[in-house]
RNA sequence: GGUCACGUAGCUCAGUAGGAUAGAGCAACUGCCUUCUAAGCAGUUGGUCACAGGUUCGAAUCCUGUCGUGAUCACCA
C-alpha cells in the first residue's frame, strides 16, 4: 500500500544503474517509527561500502535531490545525518493515505486471486481421549488457528483438521477404571465429559501406584518386577486385546466414554471460538498405510530377516515402519492418513503440520519417505513450536496427568480475577469469558513459537500492559467515540489539516499491515503480528488521550480525527479476527 | 555421547535482510479520574546483548569454540 517506497525504489535503481553503473546493488529502505528527528524512511549510505564516505555522501545528495524532484507532491525534504539519507513525508502524503485507508476494506486487503482456488490443510491438534485439554494443547490450538485465519485472509480455502488419539492402552485404563471403580455408582454427576474421563484415568493411576508399592514391599522386588506382577496391568492388557478383537461390551463402553470426552472437548472449543472442519480418529486411521509399505517392499522399505519387521533406512538408522506382528506404527499411520487426505480433499495445495518441535525427527523421516514414494506434489511442512513448561518442567501430555493446568481451569481462574476487578460495574458472564479468552490467547501468541514458554499463572493473571485485554480496551474506547458521532456526515473532499505527530506515526504503521502479515507467515512467528498490533494500540491510546474529538471546537480537526478513528476500528477489527480475539462492543 | 533449539534490564519478551543512541510490558518510583471508558496516559530508574575468538567499513544479529538451559535419540503416539 505504501506506493512511495515503490517509487523510491525505482528511482534508486535508475540512478545507480545509469549514473554510477552499479548494477548488482539494492538499497534497503528502512521505516522509522520511533525517532522524530530522523526521516520517515531512510537509506543507509554505508551499504555502499565499496566507495569512500565522501563518495557515499555525494551519491546520497544526488539521490535525495532526485527523489525530491520526482516526488515533490509527497516529500517535504531530505537530510543526510550520520551517513543516512533521511526522507521526510509531507502532510499531503498522510492525507492521501488516510483517504486510501478510509475507503479500503481491510478484510479484502490481502486477498489475491492467485490464492483463491488453493486449498490448505492445517493439522494442528491431536489430543488423547483420556484427559481434558491442557496448556500444551493451548499453544498448539492458538498457533494453528491463527495460521488458519491468516491463510483465510489471504484468500486460501483452509481445512482445519484434528486427529484424536482414541485407541490404545490409555483409554483402556479409563474403561477398566470405569468398570471397577465407578460403574455401580448410579448417581454420578457428569458436568463435563472430558473431566470425568480424566478422573477415571487418575483413579486408575492411583490404584495402580498403590498396588505397585504394595508389591514392592511384600515381595521385596524392584519397580519393573512389580509391573510384571501387577494384576491391574494384566487386566488392562486383557481389555486392550478385547478391544482389538472387537468385543462388543468393551466397544460400547469405549464409545460411551469417548463420546463424553468429545462433548467436553467441544465445549472447550466453543469457549475458544475454534471449529475444526475435519476430525479424524486414530481408531479409523491406524490400519491405513500398511499396504503402501508392502507395495514398496525391497524398493524403499526392507525386511529384517531375523524377526520379519519392516524398516526404513534413515541416516544409517533402521526406522521400523511395520512391527514384526505386522501392525502399524505412528509413521505408518502418518503415511496412511496422508493417502486418505489426498483422496478426500482433491487438489490440496499445502499441508501444514502444527506440531511440537520434539517431533522434528519424525517429520524429517516422514517427508523423506513421502518424497521417495512419490505419492503427491503437495507441499508438506512441519510448523514446529517449542514446549510449554509449567513449574519448571515440560508438560508431558502422554503419560502423566498431574502437574498440568487444564484449559478449562485456567479460564475459570481468569474469570474469577476479572469478575473481582469489575466489582462495581455490570458485566455479564459472556463478556467475562471473552476477556479471559483474549488474555489467554494473546499470552501464547505473543511469544515466538521457537521459544520455550515458562508458564507462570501470575503473568497471565496480571491484566495490565501488553495483553489481549489492552487491545480490546483500545477498540472499545475508540468505538465509544465513533458511536457518539454515528449520525455525523463526513466529507472527504478538500481536507487540509495539519496532522499531529502521533497521527502521522499511526498512519505510517497502519500501511504496513499487509507486509507484517506476510512476514508472520514467512518467518513462522506469530509474535511479529502481535507486537505490531500492540505497538499500534499504544499509539492509538496516546491519540485517544491527547487528540480529543468530541470536545474540540474546530470542526475540520474533529472530522479528520473521526476519520482516523474509523480507520482504527477497521484495522483492529480485522486483526483481532485474525488472532481470534473476541470483539467486545462495550464493556 | 550424537542431533536440534534457545541464552538480551530484577522478571516476561521484542529487536527488520548485519547499519544511527539496543526497545516494550511487569515490578519500583513521580504526575494525571467532576475529563470521548484510568484494565488507561505521560515520565524516572534499570543493559559487559552468556563468555572467548573470527569474518566485515560496521555484529545482539553471520561463523567457530566454551559454558548454561531444554528437547530428542522406542517394534509409544
XYZ file of C-alpha atoms (C1' of nucleotides) in Angstrom:
664
model
C 0.000 0.000 0.000
C 2.917 2.323 0.552
C 3.315 3.479 -3.023
C 6.081 5.889 -2.098
C 8.536 3.165 -1.216
C 7.995 1.507 -4.577
C 8.601 4.788 -6.310
C 11.723 5.495 -4.332
C 12.995 2.049 -5.174
C 12.564 2.694 -8.881
C 14.406 5.978 -8.646
C 17.229 4.327 -6.742
C 17.614 1.636 -9.378
C 17.715 4.158 -12.184
C 20.303 6.361 -10.552
C 22.567 3.503 -9.584
C 22.478 1.892 -12.990
C 22.502 4.951 -15.211
C 24.679 7.386 -13.322
C 27.004 5.114 -11.412
C 26.781 1.917 -13.404
C 26.291 -0.110 -10.251
C 24.072 -2.984 -11.259
C 24.135 -5.656 -8.613
C 23.187 -3.449 -5.735
C 19.963 -2.880 -3.906
C 19.325 -0.372 -1.177
C 17.133 -1.391 1.695
C 14.634 1.269 2.648
C 14.042 1.333 6.371
C 10.926 2.629 8.045
C 11.385 4.801 11.076
C 8.518 4.875 13.512
C 10.149 5.944 16.734
C 12.508 8.830 16.277
C 11.056 12.128 15.107
C 14.484 13.592 14.382
C 15.187 11.126 11.655
C 13.295 10.639 8.434
C 10.104 8.698 7.957
C 12.098 6.393 5.752
C 15.832 6.233 5.423
C 18.561 4.652 3.405
C 21.868 3.737 4.935
C 24.576 5.053 2.637
C 27.261 2.967 4.356
C 25.911 -0.021 2.498
C 27.901 1.381 -0.426
C 30.942 0.058 1.382
C 32.985 -0.128 -1.821
C 33.028 3.671 -2.028
C 34.659 6.041 0.414
C 32.462 8.097 2.694
C 32.766 11.250 0.563
C 31.514 9.408 -2.482
C 28.752 7.841 -0.417
C 27.555 11.262 0.673
C 27.714 12.588 -2.870
C 25.505 9.790 -4.033
C 23.233 10.496 -1.097
C 22.748 14.088 -2.162
C 22.124 13.142 -5.765
C 19.523 10.573 -4.751
C 17.949 12.996 -2.307
C 17.590 15.714 -4.935
C 16.204 13.307 -7.468
C 13.630 11.977 -5.049
C 12.532 15.492 -4.141
C 12.226 16.362 -7.829
C 10.208 13.343 -8.727
C 8.056 13.086 -5.626
C 7.564 16.734 -4.722
C 3.937 16.049 -4.021
C 4.584 13.710 -1.131
C 8.025 14.537 0.209
C 8.861 17.528 2.316
C 12.654 17.375 2.295
C 15.656 15.160 2.781
C 18.618 15.318 5.157
C 21.795 13.360 5.445
C 22.519 12.580 9.096
C 25.198 10.131 10.241
C 25.619 8.892 6.713
C 21.940 8.056 6.426
C 19.746 9.630 3.787
C 16.582 10.603 5.634
C 13.413 11.288 3.726
C 10.512 13.150 5.301
C 6.940 12.833 4.101
C 4.813 15.946 3.828
C 1.351 16.468 5.220
C -0.295 15.779 1.882
C 1.148 12.265 1.819
C -0.533 11.397 5.083
C -3.849 12.855 3.977
C -3.666 10.845 0.805
C -3.019 7.647 2.769
C -5.859 8.478 5.142
C -8.230 8.727 2.200
C -6.964 5.409 0.875
C -7.315 3.669 4.206
C -10.745 5.096 4.741
C -12.038 3.625 1.505
C -10.283 0.281 1.645
C -11.781 -2.817 3.211
C -9.183 -4.420 5.405
C -10.563 -7.907 5.003
C -10.061 -7.628 1.271
C -6.681 -6.046 1.577
C -4.713 -9.261 1.345
C -6.837 -11.441 -0.858
C -5.332 -12.107 -4.227
C -6.938 -14.122 -6.983
C -3.863 -16.290 -7.182
C -4.751 -17.864 -3.858
C -8.475 -18.098 -4.315
C -8.646 -21.666 -5.519
C -5.864 -23.036 -3.378
C -6.688 -25.414 -0.551
C -4.548 -25.661 2.532
C -4.918 -28.251 5.234
C -3.675 -27.307 8.671
C -3.321 -30.197 11.082
C -2.989 -28.614 14.481
C -4.318 -30.735 17.277
C -4.040 -34.371 18.252
C -5.416 -34.869 21.744
C -5.697 -38.154 23.565
C -9.188 -39.192 24.510
C -8.341 -39.972 28.117
C -7.990 -36.485 29.533
C -9.074 -32.875 29.119
C -7.183 -30.327 27.051
C -4.354 -28.535 28.842
C -1.771 -25.793 28.409
C 0.340 -27.803 25.988
C -2.635 -28.138 23.662
C -3.388 -24.469 24.059
C -0.218 -23.334 22.340
C -0.948 -25.732 19.526
C -4.535 -24.558 19.150
C -3.779 -20.875 19.264
C -0.918 -21.018 16.770
C -2.762 -23.361 14.404
C -5.932 -21.345 14.485
C -4.113 -18.066 13.871
C -2.280 -19.616 10.964
C -5.599 -20.802 9.552
C -7.081 -17.325 9.896
C -4.126 -15.719 8.186
C -4.357 -18.078 5.231
C -8.076 -17.419 5.023
C -7.398 -13.700 4.946
C -5.010 -14.308 2.061
C -7.830 -15.980 0.166
C -6.990 -19.656 0.626
C -9.555 -22.295 1.389
C -8.467 -23.679 4.715
C -9.243 -27.055 6.236
C -8.665 -27.064 9.976
C -8.002 -30.620 10.982
C -7.520 -32.540 14.189
C -6.796 -36.194 14.747
C -7.952 -37.704 18.003
C -5.939 -40.488 19.526
C -8.859 -42.621 20.686
C -7.275 -46.051 20.927
C -4.558 -47.751 22.907
C -3.673 -48.564 26.456
C -4.556 -45.129 27.860
C -8.231 -45.354 27.025
C -8.360 -48.988 28.168
C -7.190 -47.781 31.562
C -10.215 -45.477 31.653
C -12.525 -48.299 30.597
C -11.206 -50.571 33.333
C -11.376 -47.788 35.887
C -14.996 -47.184 34.914
C -15.805 -50.871 35.288
C -14.008 -51.392 38.581
C -14.463 -48.168 40.482
C -17.403 -46.232 39.076
C -19.972 -48.337 37.397
C -22.054 -49.219 40.408
C -22.471 -45.634 41.485
C -25.545 -44.742 39.556
C -25.710 -41.176 40.738
C -22.541 -39.960 39.094
C -22.990 -36.362 38.026
C -21.153 -35.551 34.859
C -20.646 -31.845 34.320
C -18.085 -32.100 31.625
C -17.335 -35.417 29.979
C -13.638 -34.977 29.373
C -13.080 -34.060 33.016
C -14.989 -37.150 34.100
C -12.915 -39.461 31.925
C -9.792 -37.677 33.101
C -10.813 -38.539 36.657
C -11.225 -42.175 35.668
C -7.687 -42.136 34.379
C -6.295 -40.522 37.512
C -8.178 -43.010 39.660
C -6.649 -45.893 37.735
C -3.141 -44.477 38.021
C -3.598 -44.002 41.771
C -4.817 -47.540 42.275
C -2.015 -48.896 40.133
C 0.501 -46.933 42.162
C -0.919 -48.375 45.384
C -0.684 -51.869 44.020
C 2.884 -51.435 42.796
C 4.043 -50.077 46.157
C 2.311 -52.937 47.912
C 4.002 -55.494 45.665
C 7.422 -53.923 46.137
C 7.099 -54.163 49.915
C 5.545 -57.582 50.030
C 7.963 -59.391 47.743
C 10.946 -57.069 48.171
C 11.274 -56.557 44.428
C 12.017 -53.546 42.204
C 9.533 -51.439 40.247
C 9.875 -53.210 36.926
C 9.363 -56.572 38.531
C 6.312 -55.208 40.300
C 4.883 -54.045 36.981
C 5.156 -57.587 35.696
C 3.277 -58.909 38.727
C 0.575 -56.229 38.700
C -2.965 -57.556 38.398
C -4.329 -54.238 37.221
C -1.889 -54.099 34.331
C -2.775 -57.620 33.366
C -6.443 -56.686 33.377
C -5.796 -53.607 31.239
C -3.973 -55.698 28.687
C -6.905 -58.060 28.565
C -9.165 -55.072 27.879
C -6.859 -53.952 25.097
C -6.906 -57.373 23.473
C -10.681 -57.450 23.781
C -10.883 -54.050 22.138
C -8.666 -55.165 19.289
C -10.892 -58.212 18.826
C -13.972 -56.008 18.601
C -15.518 -57.237 21.831
C -18.993 -55.705 21.840
C -19.138 -54.923 25.565
C -15.800 -53.191 25.578
C -16.587 -51.302 22.416
C -19.820 -49.975 23.859
C -18.093 -48.604 26.981
C -15.311 -47.283 24.788
C -17.800 -45.438 22.615
C -19.661 -44.126 25.631
C -16.531 -42.715 27.247
C -15.175 -41.292 24.017
C -18.424 -39.521 23.308
C -18.326 -37.977 26.754
C -14.834 -36.711 26.021
C -15.759 -35.308 22.619
C -18.698 -33.433 24.086
C -16.378 -31.967 26.681
C -13.814 -31.017 24.031
C -16.494 -29.306 22.033
C -17.424 -27.121 24.971
C -13.804 -26.058 25.312
C -13.528 -25.366 21.579
C -16.648 -23.242 21.766
C -15.149 -21.182 24.550
C -12.043 -20.667 22.436
C -14.113 -19.994 19.344
C -12.454 -22.610 17.189
C -14.041 -25.051 14.817
C -12.478 -27.983 13.065
C -13.843 -28.917 9.695
C -12.068 -32.239 9.679
C -11.928 -34.590 12.647
C -10.076 -37.858 12.224
C -9.959 -40.716 14.699
C -6.955 -42.890 15.097
C -9.090 -45.975 15.572
C -10.060 -45.497 11.953
C -6.714 -44.449 10.518
C -4.303 -46.733 12.349
C -4.659 -49.518 9.847
C -4.041 -47.254 6.875
C -0.648 -47.087 5.263
C 0.242 -50.718 5.734
C -0.484 -51.624 2.115
C 1.615 -48.760 0.820
C 4.547 -50.160 2.727
C 4.054 -53.705 1.486
C 3.762 -52.403 -2.085
C 7.185 -50.794 -1.790
C 8.994 -53.611 -0.028
C 12.593 -54.161 -1.243
C 12.415 -50.874 -3.030
C 12.097 -48.268 -0.285
C 11.394 -50.408 2.755
C 13.297 -53.522 3.785
C 12.706 -56.709 5.696
C 14.577 -57.564 8.877
C 15.385 -61.178 8.060
C 15.702 -62.340 11.661
C 12.376 -61.111 13.008
C 10.368 -60.109 9.923
C 9.750 -56.491 10.922
C 9.959 -53.919 8.128
C 12.178 -50.871 8.348
C 13.203 -47.725 6.506
C 16.831 -46.660 6.418
C 17.266 -43.064 7.598
C 20.817 -41.814 8.031
C 22.007 -45.389 8.555
C 19.425 -45.955 11.258
C 16.767 -48.576 10.948
C 13.405 -46.960 11.491
C 10.747 -49.630 11.978
C 7.630 -48.958 9.909
C 5.798 -52.237 10.401
C 6.054 -54.367 13.531
C 7.130 -57.983 13.451
C 3.499 -58.946 14.057
C 2.533 -56.879 11.024
C 0.810 -53.990 12.794
C 1.231 -50.303 12.068
C 3.184 -47.652 13.901
C 2.992 -43.877 14.224
C 4.876 -43.293 10.973
C 2.789 -45.901 9.148
C -0.345 -44.141 10.239
C 1.037 -40.785 9.147
C 1.560 -42.152 5.641
C -1.897 -43.689 5.650
C -3.552 -40.523 6.860
C -1.869 -38.565 4.102
C -3.157 -41.031 1.497
C -6.620 -40.711 2.994
C -6.481 -36.923 2.880
C -5.280 -36.851 -0.708
C -8.297 -38.913 -1.714
C -10.756 -36.957 0.397
C -9.692 -33.411 -0.440
C -8.954 -33.042 -4.059
C -6.311 -30.604 -5.212
C -4.699 -29.883 -1.888
C -2.031 -27.245 -2.315
C -0.315 -27.465 1.006
C -0.438 -29.380 4.289
C 0.907 -27.762 7.409
C 1.506 -29.875 10.478
C 1.500 -27.665 13.550
C 3.249 -29.998 15.951
C 5.778 -29.604 18.754
C 9.469 -29.427 17.901
C 10.171 -32.699 19.688
C 8.773 -34.368 16.617
C 11.015 -32.727 14.067
C 12.868 -36.003 13.521
C 9.628 -37.815 12.909
C 8.621 -35.308 10.261
C 12.012 -35.313 8.607
C 11.731 -39.068 8.177
C 8.110 -38.837 7.123
C 8.775 -36.197 4.470
C 11.730 -38.136 3.102
C 9.616 -41.267 2.773
C 6.807 -39.375 1.045
C 9.330 -37.889 -1.339
C 10.637 -41.313 -2.280
C 7.190 -42.830 -2.589
C 6.248 -40.032 -4.997
C 2.713 -40.033 -3.657
C 1.920 -36.399 -4.303
C 3.139 -32.942 -5.207
C 1.561 -31.363 -2.166
C 3.922 -29.200 -0.173
C 4.255 -30.671 3.285
C 5.535 -28.546 6.091
C 6.185 -29.065 9.770
C 5.404 -25.839 11.629
C 7.175 -26.595 14.852
C 6.828 -24.818 18.132
C 8.634 -25.199 21.408
C 7.327 -26.635 24.642
C 5.247 -25.116 27.393
C 6.882 -25.615 30.760
C 4.992 -25.491 33.973
C 6.691 -25.443 37.371
C 9.995 -25.785 35.564
C 9.080 -28.953 33.736
C 7.746 -29.795 30.345
C 4.097 -30.664 30.263
C 4.041 -34.245 29.096
C 0.632 -34.925 27.739
C 1.103 -38.565 27.038
C 1.621 -40.175 30.365
C 1.159 -38.025 33.388
C -1.927 -36.094 34.266
C -0.856 -34.299 37.407
C 1.288 -31.194 37.239
C -0.717 -29.685 34.436
C -3.201 -26.877 34.190
C -6.293 -27.645 32.184
C -7.582 -25.050 29.751
C -10.956 -25.013 31.463
C -9.340 -24.432 34.853
C -7.229 -21.602 33.520
C -10.313 -19.935 32.116
C -12.048 -20.354 35.472
C -9.171 -18.695 37.358
C -9.197 -15.774 34.993
C -12.942 -15.365 35.099
C -12.688 -15.004 38.862
C -9.982 -12.358 38.676
C -11.821 -10.375 36.038
C -15.066 -10.516 37.956
C -13.305 -9.100 41.011
C -11.817 -6.264 39.001
C -15.221 -5.303 37.690
C -16.651 -5.242 41.147
C -18.598 -2.047 40.665
C -19.713 -2.393 37.106
C -22.307 -4.532 35.495
C -20.779 -7.150 33.303
C -22.251 -10.362 32.062
C -20.754 -13.830 32.020
C -20.120 -13.933 28.316
C -18.104 -10.737 28.409
C -16.027 -12.032 31.286
C -15.349 -15.187 29.298
C -14.389 -13.185 26.233
C -11.933 -11.143 28.249
C -10.370 -14.286 29.706
C -10.076 -15.937 26.335
C -8.420 -12.922 24.805
C -5.925 -12.703 27.647
C -5.034 -16.370 27.293
C -4.698 -16.466 23.529
C -2.691 -13.298 23.415
C -0.269 -14.549 26.056
C 0.548 -17.601 23.968
C 0.740 -15.823 20.637
C 2.991 -13.001 21.721
C 5.930 -15.302 22.308
C 7.927 -16.513 19.338
C 6.924 -20.166 18.732
C 10.602 -21.117 18.682
C 10.945 -20.218 22.333
C 10.041 -22.197 25.405
C 7.147 -20.771 27.367
C 7.775 -20.968 31.078
C 4.203 -20.717 32.076
C 3.575 -18.682 35.155
C -0.008 -18.216 36.213
C 0.789 -14.778 37.668
C 1.875 -13.439 34.282
C -1.471 -14.188 32.798
C -3.458 -13.033 35.809
C -1.828 -9.645 35.676
C -4.026 -7.983 33.133
C -2.031 -4.805 32.623
C 0.023 -3.643 29.704
C 0.803 -5.882 26.773
C -2.231 -8.141 26.940
C -5.184 -9.147 24.823
C -7.436 -7.114 27.063
C -5.431 -3.997 26.278
C -6.189 -4.474 22.593
C -9.884 -4.960 23.299
C -9.924 -1.950 25.530
C -8.314 0.152 22.821
C -11.029 -0.905 20.414
C -13.842 -0.185 22.840
C -12.584 3.302 23.658
C -12.406 4.366 20.053
C -15.726 2.722 19.318
C -17.458 4.726 22.019
C -16.434 7.958 20.335
C -17.422 6.825 16.887
C -20.771 5.641 18.192
C -21.475 9.045 19.645
C -20.886 10.624 16.269
C -22.735 7.992 14.353
C -25.011 10.415 12.560
C -22.312 12.803 11.588
C -21.843 13.011 7.819
C -18.243 13.124 6.761
C -16.992 14.977 3.718
C -13.828 13.527 2.374
C -13.035 16.228 -0.137
C -10.704 19.096 0.470
C -9.279 18.083 3.772
C -6.486 20.446 4.579
C -5.481 19.789 8.128
C -2.009 19.653 9.515
C -1.746 16.365 11.327
C -0.275 15.745 14.754
C 2.876 13.664 15.093
C 1.124 10.750 16.728
C -1.394 10.681 13.898
C 1.402 10.560 11.367
C 3.170 7.756 13.194
C -0.060 5.842 13.385
C -0.674 6.125 9.677
C 2.847 5.161 8.780
C 2.453 1.963 10.764
C -1.022 1.140 9.506
C 0.290 0.988 5.956
C 2.448 -1.940 6.948
C -0.372 -4.340 7.806
C -0.037 -6.372 4.656
C 3.718 -6.762 4.931
C 3.505 -7.725 8.580
C 1.030 -10.495 7.907
C 3.105 -11.837 5.068
C 6.163 -11.723 7.242
C 4.358 -13.505 10.049
C 3.782 -16.406 7.723
C 7.185 -16.303 6.136
C 9.031 -16.439 9.430
C 6.538 -18.709 11.201
C 6.409 -16.253 14.039
C 3.073 -15.098 15.430
C 4.798 -12.670 17.776
C 5.532 -10.394 14.816
C 1.857 -9.764 14.209
C 1.104 -9.442 17.914
C 3.855 -6.912 18.511
C 2.689 -4.933 15.529
C -0.872 -4.789 16.814
C 0.361 -3.885 20.262
C 2.603 -1.072 19.047
C -0.227 0.428 17.069
C -2.572 0.106 20.016
C -0.142 2.110 22.107
C -0.192 4.920 19.581
C -3.966 4.719 19.434
C -4.231 5.149 23.194
C -1.885 8.083 23.011
C -4.123 9.514 20.285
C -7.161 8.890 22.458
C -5.631 10.771 25.350
C -4.287 13.825 23.590
C -6.236 14.245 20.387
C -9.675 14.957 21.733
C -12.537 14.586 19.333
C -15.865 15.345 20.954
C -14.512 18.290 22.851
C -12.677 20.029 20.101
C -14.224 23.138 18.603
C -12.557 23.101 15.227
C -14.901 21.036 13.089
C -12.306 20.208 10.456
C -9.921 18.779 13.003
C -12.756 16.851 14.536
C -13.642 15.409 11.147
C -10.161 14.198 10.353
C -9.848 12.624 13.787
C -13.150 10.916 13.328
C -11.939 9.527 10.020
C -8.769 8.265 11.672
C -10.882 6.700 14.409
C -12.942 4.847 11.856
C -9.804 3.572 10.190
C -8.518 2.415 13.571
C -11.709 0.451 14.159
C -11.447 -1.262 10.800
C -7.825 -2.070 11.429
C -8.362 -3.514 14.896
C -11.445 -5.429 13.861
C -9.592 -7.103 11.025
C -6.516 -8.005 13.046
C -8.420 -9.158 16.107
C -10.328 -11.522 13.865
C -7.076 -12.978 12.639
C -5.750 -13.693 16.094
C -9.292 -14.683 17.018
C -9.665 -12.392 19.986
C -13.319 -11.605 20.612
C -14.521 -8.107 19.895
C -16.342 -6.507 22.794
C -18.750 -3.853 21.727
C -18.974 -2.328 25.143
C -17.664 -3.492 28.448
C 27.690 -39.123 23.853
C 25.148 -37.688 18.720
C 21.474 -34.187 16.637
C 18.389 -29.697 17.051
C 16.754 -25.260 19.555
C 17.458 -21.323 22.991
C 20.847 -17.621 26.452
C 19.144 -9.537 25.501
C 17.101 -4.944 32.021
C 15.307 -7.954 38.722
C 11.051 -10.914 35.880
C 8.437 -11.903 30.833
C 9.688 -10.771 25.983
C 10.643 -7.523 21.030
C 14.837 -6.195 18.085
C 13.583 -5.697 10.339
C 17.866 -8.660 5.223
C 24.368 -7.094 9.524
C 23.564 -0.323 9.693
C 22.026 5.789 13.577
C 21.959 6.370 20.698
C 19.708 -1.943 21.804
C 13.263 -1.315 22.628
C 8.384 -2.791 25.234
C 5.408 -4.812 29.342
C 5.601 -6.240 34.594
C 7.855 -4.812 39.255
C 9.739 0.098 41.853
C 9.190 5.424 41.989
C 6.544 10.670 40.001
C 2.401 13.007 37.962
C -2.730 12.758 35.751
C -10.014 10.110 37.114
C -16.093 16.120 38.079
C -12.281 14.567 31.766
C -14.555 11.000 24.186
C -14.389 4.192 29.186
C -7.968 5.269 34.372
C -7.803 -2.673 32.646
C -5.629 3.881 30.521
C -1.966 8.153 29.566
C 2.790 10.958 30.460
C 7.535 10.314 32.870
C 12.009 8.382 36.110
C 15.220 4.316 37.424
C 17.182 -0.150 35.306
C 21.914 -3.273 29.783
C 29.602 -6.010 29.734
C 23.152 -8.417 24.373
C 26.211 -15.856 28.470
C 31.794 -15.937 27.554
C 36.067 -16.012 24.081
C 37.806 -15.644 19.242
C 36.821 -14.862 13.860
C 34.502 -12.586 9.207
C 33.209 -7.216 7.958
C 33.940 -0.312 6.738
C 30.256 -1.898 10.601
C 27.962 -7.682 14.741
C 22.765 -8.582 19.768
C 22.223 -10.407 14.517
C 26.795 -14.386 10.407
C 30.943 -18.363 11.566
C 33.952 -21.346 15.244
C 34.794 -22.799 20.192
C 33.456 -22.876 25.546
C 29.751 -22.690 29.342
C 24.485 -22.924 30.680
C 19.182 -24.483 29.778
C 15.756 -27.562 27.195
C 14.084 -31.181 23.567
C 15.166 -35.658 21.026
C 17.841 -40.250 20.053
C 11.500 -46.855 21.289
C 8.543 -52.615 17.336
C 4.779 -45.250 22.295
C 1.500 -41.991 19.654
